[in-house]
Amino acid sequence: MTMTINSITDYELPGLGPCVRLVNAQPVLPVLKAAMSGWPLAECPRQSSEPDICVWGKDGGFWQQAPALPKGMWLDTSVGAACSVIADVAGAFLRHHTDYVGLHCGSAEINGQLVIFPESHRAGKSTLTAAFAAAGYRVFGDDVVALTPKGEGVSLGIAPRLRLPLPRAIDEAFQDFVATHQGPSDSRYGYLKLDETLLANHGDKRPIGAIILIDRDSNITTPQLTSLQHGEGLWQLLKQNFADTLSDHELITKFLPLVKRIPCFLLRYSDAYNAAEFVGRNLEGALKAQSIAYLSPSCTAAAPTAPALDRDDKRCWRACKTAHEYPLGNELFVIIEEGGAIHRMNVTSRAIWLLLQNEALDIGELSETLTGFFMPVSREQVTKDVAELLGQFLSAGLIEAVKCPN
């Protein structure tokens, strides 16, 4: 009869203490150390109770459990297991530091300030983060950055992880950089091996200098950086964070002072390396004043696909009482009740909202007022937009029908 001797080792991380146990899973250790070169994992005395994050080597793969994986997860490679562990230790760090807010974004340091680019579906934030490193900028992470109450970004010390294989169309200089700095990888993912000049150490802080929303488009020949209203940055931070225990009201009070003082841009690009170099060269000169123009109504609310009202609807409407209003430039963020959903209004929807706070009006009266204000926009277009917006307002509980004034 053959007995299996378990190899059980516990590990600690700065800022967390003992937090990871490997059981017959030592192949995962060098991957973790390479991927978290800025957040050193160290062996510690075996704990009397099992740490929250545990990995068992089993049947040629690995079985992992953590608070986020109460039923466990099977992972077939050491890199896959390390990816899962890293996500869990990042979550544990944020739970242990309740004064921080975790932002789901990539980040790079430019001239002593941190540029962050929040997650956008398949826009390539990890590749763009790696491209900033290739362009010579120190990165603070490609997935999570902690935000302090003072508006500083904190690095966790985790290297960028690229989806493999890399697209053949990427810049040759970037391909060479990845090949030179290739860390642990499997058929799906690969970590970059970066020294401290290109990867910020765990706990390093820099003030947030800009928010960049990213849009990868293969038809773009030259990167484009466009100045946006501050509300775009606020909206992304409200959507792309890990603060599950905080209400929208608490989040907006944390993010609003930050967003008011930093610029927000849209970066459209096809090649990540060219985009990183372009941003590094042009960010400071890209600040431009915004002009106010008529915008199609926007009220991002609980039911953004709510049906429009009939344009001939004769009912009068007034705004419901709000618990909280947060003006930001030409936009307004409204929470209708404590703990309720947050609604974002642009210059047009905000104008309607303010009108309905002062008096009850119907679609025709609102359209007439806005047509005069936003000339030369046609009355027909304004009426259509007002009907759509009031439908959204009504579905979100922001307005109510009342008796029309005589």
C-alpha positions as MATLAB code, in Angstrom:
seq = 'MTMTINSITDYELPGLGPCVRLVNAQPVLPVLKAAMSGWPLAECPRQSSEPDICVWGKDGGFWQQAPALPKGMWLDTSVGAACSVIADVAGAFLRHHTDYVGLHCGSAEINGQLVIFPESHRAGKSTLTAAFAAAGYRVFGDDVVALTPKGEGVSLGIAPRLRLPLPRAIDEAFQDFVATHQGPSDSRYGYLKLDETLLANHGDKRPIGAIILIDRDSNITTPQLTSLQHGEGLWQLLKQNFADTLSDHELITKFLPLVKRIPCFLLRYSDAYNAAEFVGRNLEGALKAQSIAYLSPSCTAAAPTAPALDRDDKRCWRACKTAHEYPLGNELFVIIEEGGAIHRMNVTSRAIWLLLQNEALDIGELSETLTGFFMPVSREQVTKDVAELLGQFLSAGLIEAVKCPN';
ca = [
       0.000    0.000    0.000;
       1.411    3.392   -1.035;
       0.876    6.351    1.252;
       0.569    9.862   -0.159;
       2.544   12.397    1.830;
       0.997   15.848    1.596;
       3.290   18.820    1.067;
       1.521   21.663    2.875;
       3.021   25.155    2.910;
       1.483   28.499    3.919;
       2.450   31.877    2.456;
       1.995   35.498    3.439;
       1.797   38.783    1.558;
       2.556   42.336    2.725;
      -0.707   44.009    3.651;
      -2.486   40.685    4.141;
      -0.372   38.399    6.277;
      -0.822   34.610    5.943;
      -3.376   34.126    3.204;
      -2.456   31.271    0.813;
      -1.948   27.538    1.349;
      -0.507   25.182   -1.274;
      -1.107   21.460   -0.794;
       0.876   19.311   -3.216;
       0.691   22.315   -5.530;
       4.251   23.626   -5.546;
       4.295   24.160   -9.363;
       1.975   27.108   -8.733;
       4.525   28.873   -6.496;
       7.067   30.049   -9.136;
       4.218   31.309  -11.308;
       2.800   33.355   -8.436;
       6.208   34.795   -7.571;
       6.890   35.784  -11.177;
       3.425   37.254  -11.784;
       3.478   39.134   -8.455;
       7.059   40.331   -8.604;
       6.041   43.631   -7.065;
       4.112   41.958   -4.227;
       6.522   39.400   -2.750;
       5.005   36.119   -1.578;
       6.943   34.606    1.332;
       6.714   31.301    3.156;
       5.437   31.592    6.725;
       4.845   29.172    9.631;
       2.011   26.757    9.020;
      -1.204   28.236   10.347;
      -3.393   26.426   12.870;
      -6.452   27.219   10.766;
      -6.678   26.920    7.002;
      -6.088   30.216    5.122;
      -8.953   31.549    3.017;
      -7.210   30.745   -0.271;
      -6.121   27.129   -0.764;
      -4.845   25.201   -3.773;
      -4.553   21.414   -3.931;
      -2.620   19.548   -6.605;
      -4.896   16.810   -7.874;
      -5.163   14.501  -10.887;
      -2.655   16.412  -12.981;
      -4.242   19.789  -12.277;
      -5.269   21.979   -9.364;
      -8.329   22.474   -7.199;
      -8.767   25.896   -5.627;
     -11.098   27.260   -2.972;
     -11.514   30.844   -1.741;
     -14.303   33.096   -0.412;
     -15.182   33.945   -4.013;
     -15.134   30.212   -4.898;
     -16.998   28.507   -2.030;
     -17.694   25.427   -4.182;
     -14.161   25.343   -5.524;
     -12.811   25.427   -9.060;
     -10.797   22.977  -11.161;
      -7.847   24.490  -13.030;
      -5.790   22.472  -15.461;
      -2.520   24.468  -15.480;
      -0.300   26.153  -12.925;
      -0.766   29.461  -14.768;
      -4.549   29.089  -14.631;
      -4.356   28.337  -10.903;
      -2.095   31.355  -10.338;
      -4.515   33.610  -12.243;
      -7.318   32.524   -9.943;
      -5.237   32.929   -6.781;
      -4.111   36.409   -7.833;
      -7.702   37.520   -8.369;
      -8.565   36.236   -4.898;
      -5.643   37.889   -3.093;
      -6.486   41.193   -4.802;
     -10.040   40.874   -3.496;
      -8.744   39.972   -0.037;
      -6.496   43.043   -0.003;
      -9.441   45.335   -0.765;
     -11.582   43.670    1.908;
      -8.795   44.193    4.437;
      -8.384   47.866    3.497;
     -11.906   49.207    3.742;
     -10.790   52.810    3.219;
      -9.665   51.904   -0.319;
     -11.926   51.462   -3.348;
     -10.845   48.930   -5.945;
     -11.001   50.193   -9.524;
     -11.315   47.719  -12.395;
      -8.859   49.367  -14.760;
      -5.447   49.421  -16.340;
      -2.981   52.131  -15.337;
       0.332   53.720  -16.252;
       2.482   56.459  -14.719;
       3.174   59.501  -16.888;
       5.202   62.394  -15.450;
       4.519   61.350  -11.866;
       0.756   61.022  -12.330;
      -1.378   57.979  -12.926;
      -3.440   57.584  -16.072;
      -6.206   55.021  -15.578;
      -8.304   53.371  -18.276;
     -11.390   51.592  -16.920;
     -12.574   48.254  -18.237;
     -14.459   48.414  -21.522;
     -15.748   45.247  -23.189;
     -12.895   43.663  -25.194;
     -11.217   47.045  -25.684;
      -7.859   45.575  -24.652;
      -6.949   47.288  -21.371;
      -4.425   44.547  -20.475;
      -2.747   44.785  -23.861;
      -2.719   48.581  -23.621;
      -1.180   48.401  -20.139;
       1.543   46.106  -21.453;
       2.069   48.489  -24.376;
       2.684   51.366  -21.939;
       5.392   49.237  -20.312;
       6.853   48.522  -23.752;
       6.882   52.272  -24.417;
       8.938   52.790  -21.256;
       6.230   53.826  -18.768;
       5.902   52.250  -15.330;
       2.577   50.459  -14.953;
       0.519   50.044  -11.787;
      -1.476   47.033  -12.962;
      -3.705   45.930  -15.804;
      -6.780   44.886  -13.836;
      -6.992   46.400  -10.336;
      -5.820   49.674   -8.837;
      -6.764   50.700   -5.297;
      -7.970   54.273   -4.818;
      -7.171   56.047   -1.546;
      -9.493   58.604    0.089;
      -7.048   61.291   -1.130;
      -7.482   60.261   -4.759;
      -4.193   58.392   -5.146;
      -3.846   55.149   -7.058;
      -2.133   52.290   -5.214;
      -0.316   49.506   -7.024;
      -0.822   45.919   -5.920;
       2.385   44.887   -7.681;
       0.824   42.446  -10.154;
       2.281   42.186  -13.668;
       0.106   42.563  -16.798;
      -1.434   39.347  -18.124;
      -1.869   38.992  -21.876;
      -4.311   36.801  -23.728;
      -2.449   34.380  -26.002;
      -1.639   34.051  -28.792;
      -0.976   37.710  -29.503;
      -2.617   39.132  -32.638;
      -0.232   39.001  -35.582;
      -1.069   42.576  -36.529;
       0.422   44.190  -33.408;
       3.453   46.451  -33.717;
       6.756   44.628  -34.241;
       8.471   46.566  -31.441;
       5.712   45.487  -29.052;
       6.056   41.860  -30.156;
       9.785   42.022  -29.475;
       9.164   43.510  -26.032;
       6.716   40.747  -25.124;
       9.101   38.075  -26.353;
      11.961   39.579  -24.326;
       9.844   39.964  -21.185;
       7.841   36.752  -21.424;
       7.033   35.367  -17.987;
       5.060   32.226  -17.088;
       2.426   31.281  -19.641;
       0.154   28.526  -20.907;
      -1.875   28.269  -24.095;
      -4.352   30.950  -22.943;
      -2.525   33.534  -20.861;
       0.967   34.847  -20.292;
       2.357   37.219  -17.653;
       5.054   39.745  -18.436;
       8.274   39.644  -16.450;
       8.932   43.266  -15.487;
      11.453   44.818  -13.123;
      10.644   47.668  -10.730;
      11.386   50.306  -13.377;
       8.385   49.082  -15.388;
       6.139   47.628  -12.648;
       5.287   49.610   -9.529;
       5.859   47.787   -6.265;
       3.039   46.876   -3.953;
       1.928   49.967   -2.045;
       3.443   52.528   -4.407;
       1.117   55.535   -4.767;
       0.629   58.218   -7.382;
      -2.082   60.877   -7.782;
      -4.666   60.151  -10.480;
      -3.929   62.529  -13.357;
      -6.440   61.500  -16.029;
      -9.167   59.020  -16.884;
      -8.998   57.577  -20.385;
     -11.919   55.647  -21.841;
     -10.668   53.284  -24.534;
     -12.204   52.176  -27.805;
     -10.238   49.745  -29.960;
     -11.207   49.983  -33.629;
      -9.289   48.192  -36.370;
     -10.302   50.905  -38.850;
      -8.425   53.627  -36.966;
      -5.120   54.401  -38.702;
      -3.835   57.008  -36.214;
      -4.680   57.102  -32.478;
      -7.222   59.760  -31.514;
      -7.481   61.398  -28.077;
     -10.654   63.421  -27.523;
     -11.542   65.462  -24.449;
     -14.794   64.369  -22.762;
     -17.181   65.811  -20.226;
     -16.227   64.918  -16.645;
     -19.427   62.925  -16.295;
     -18.056   60.230  -18.605;
     -15.224   59.532  -16.181;
     -17.521   59.552  -13.163;
     -19.924   57.146  -14.829;
     -17.145   54.684  -15.635;
     -15.792   54.773  -12.083;
     -19.284   54.160  -10.734;
     -19.606   51.114  -13.002;
     -16.062   49.725  -12.861;
     -15.252   49.220   -9.209;
     -15.221   46.424   -6.664;
     -16.934   48.244   -3.794;
     -19.831   45.819   -3.435;
     -20.587   46.966    0.115;
     -20.908   50.670   -0.799;
     -24.090   52.266   -2.106;
     -24.143   54.520   -5.151;
     -24.553   57.459   -2.782;
     -21.370   56.526   -0.901;
     -19.460   55.870   -4.118;
     -20.391   59.129   -5.778;
     -19.310   61.112   -2.724;
     -15.904   59.400   -2.996;
     -15.484   59.796   -6.759;
     -17.019   63.224   -7.375;
     -14.209   65.362   -5.848;
     -11.643   63.360   -7.816;
     -13.449   63.586  -11.150;
     -14.099   67.307  -10.788;
     -10.377   68.074  -10.818;
      -9.006   65.644  -13.402;
      -9.592   65.497  -17.163;
     -11.304   62.671  -18.997;
     -10.527   61.540  -22.565;
     -11.642   59.040  -25.149;
      -8.769   57.140  -26.786;
      -9.630   55.460  -30.083;
      -6.932   53.235  -31.538;
      -6.161   50.042  -33.404;
      -2.578   49.324  -32.318;
      -1.917   49.379  -28.571;
       1.785   50.233  -28.774;
       1.205   53.194  -31.081;
      -1.599   54.331  -28.790;
       0.600   54.179  -25.677;
       3.348   56.213  -27.351;
       0.767   58.692  -28.663;
      -0.799   59.239  -25.234;
       2.592   59.670  -23.621;
       3.556   62.350  -26.140;
       0.274   64.214  -26.382;
      -1.645   63.913  -23.132;
      -0.708   67.305  -21.729;
      -1.384   69.121  -24.988;
      -4.699   67.377  -25.526;
      -6.567   69.409  -22.895;
      -9.205   71.426  -24.679;
     -12.158   73.466  -23.524;
     -15.546   71.889  -24.023;
     -18.307   73.742  -25.839;
     -21.953   73.320  -24.879;
     -24.197   72.048  -27.646;
     -27.575   70.352  -27.961;
     -27.236   66.660  -27.070;
     -29.747   63.889  -27.582;
     -31.433   63.249  -24.226;
     -29.609   60.893  -21.927;
     -30.853   59.500  -18.668;
     -28.920   56.342  -17.871;
     -31.245   54.770  -15.381;
     -32.581   51.452  -14.162;
     -34.578   50.962  -17.391;
     -32.605   52.577  -20.269;
     -34.801   50.838  -22.881;
     -38.075   52.218  -21.502;
     -40.671   53.016  -24.194;
     -41.106   56.628  -25.242;
     -44.305   58.471  -24.480;
     -46.684   59.274  -27.325;
     -45.698   62.653  -28.764;
     -49.350   63.764  -28.495;
     -49.555   62.813  -24.794;
     -51.372   65.694  -23.060;
     -50.531   64.801  -19.474;
     -48.521   67.206  -17.378;
     -45.489   66.023  -15.481;
     -43.501   67.147  -12.494;
     -40.278   65.929  -10.915;
     -40.485   63.666   -7.888;
     -38.647   64.754   -4.788;
     -35.047   63.606   -4.806;
     -32.844   62.441   -1.965;
     -29.573   63.535   -3.572;
     -28.420   65.585   -6.572;
     -24.801   65.848   -7.748;
     -24.020   68.443  -10.443;
     -20.877   67.873  -12.491;
     -20.173   70.367  -15.260;
     -23.134   70.290  -17.630;
     -24.406   67.019  -16.245;
     -26.397   66.017  -13.197;
     -26.409   62.735  -11.274;
     -29.599   62.026   -9.352;
     -30.482   59.403   -6.745;
     -34.250   59.451   -6.302;
     -34.247   57.771   -2.888;
     -31.769   56.611   -0.272;
     -30.063   53.454   -1.526;
     -31.743   53.735   -4.936;
     -30.270   53.626   -8.418;
     -28.258   56.533   -9.758;
     -29.401   58.378  -12.885;
     -27.120   60.347  -15.153;
     -28.467   63.393  -17.002;
     -26.714   65.334  -19.729;
     -27.266   69.016  -20.498;
     -30.607   68.400  -22.249;
     -32.139   65.940  -19.807;
     -30.910   68.100  -16.933;
     -32.704   71.103  -18.428;
     -35.966   69.141  -18.592;
     -35.474   67.892  -15.051;
     -34.957   71.422  -13.716;
     -38.006   72.711  -15.602;
     -40.172   69.973  -14.107;
     -38.902   70.780  -10.643;
     -40.291   74.316  -11.003;
     -43.662   73.621  -12.631;
     -45.807   70.926  -14.185;
     -45.483   70.857  -17.993;
     -46.618   68.647  -20.862;
     -44.580   67.415  -23.845;
     -45.608   70.340  -26.026;
     -44.633   72.976  -23.476;
     -41.305   71.328  -22.760;
     -40.551   70.998  -26.485;
     -41.368   74.631  -27.153;
     -39.081   75.808  -24.347;
     -36.161   73.599  -25.399;
     -36.513   74.466  -29.096;
     -36.068   78.122  -28.252;
     -33.073   77.370  -26.039;
     -31.248   74.997  -28.437;
     -31.958   76.692  -31.771;
     -31.472   75.835  -34.625;
     -32.508   72.267  -33.612;
     -35.894   71.461  -35.163;
     -39.067   71.322  -33.085;
     -39.799   67.839  -34.468;
     -36.447   66.498  -33.251;
     -36.829   68.069  -29.826;
     -40.367   66.695  -29.398;
     -39.162   63.207  -30.303;
     -36.320   63.445  -27.800;
     -38.536   64.830  -25.047;
     -41.031   61.970  -25.501;
     -38.196   59.434  -25.245;
     -36.700   61.079  -22.205;
     -39.989   61.372  -20.324;
     -40.543   57.665  -20.968;
     -37.205   56.947  -19.302;
     -37.951   59.340  -16.443;
     -41.338   57.728  -15.835;
     -39.967   54.187  -15.891;
     -37.229   55.178  -13.435;
     -39.695   56.820  -11.046;
     -38.240   60.288  -11.523;
     -41.496   62.007  -12.579;
     -45.202   61.695  -11.899;
     -48.313   62.794  -13.757;
     -50.266   65.641  -12.143;
     -53.258   67.773  -12.972;
     -52.350   70.366  -15.574;
     -52.512   74.023  -14.471;
     -55.515   75.935  -15.766;
];
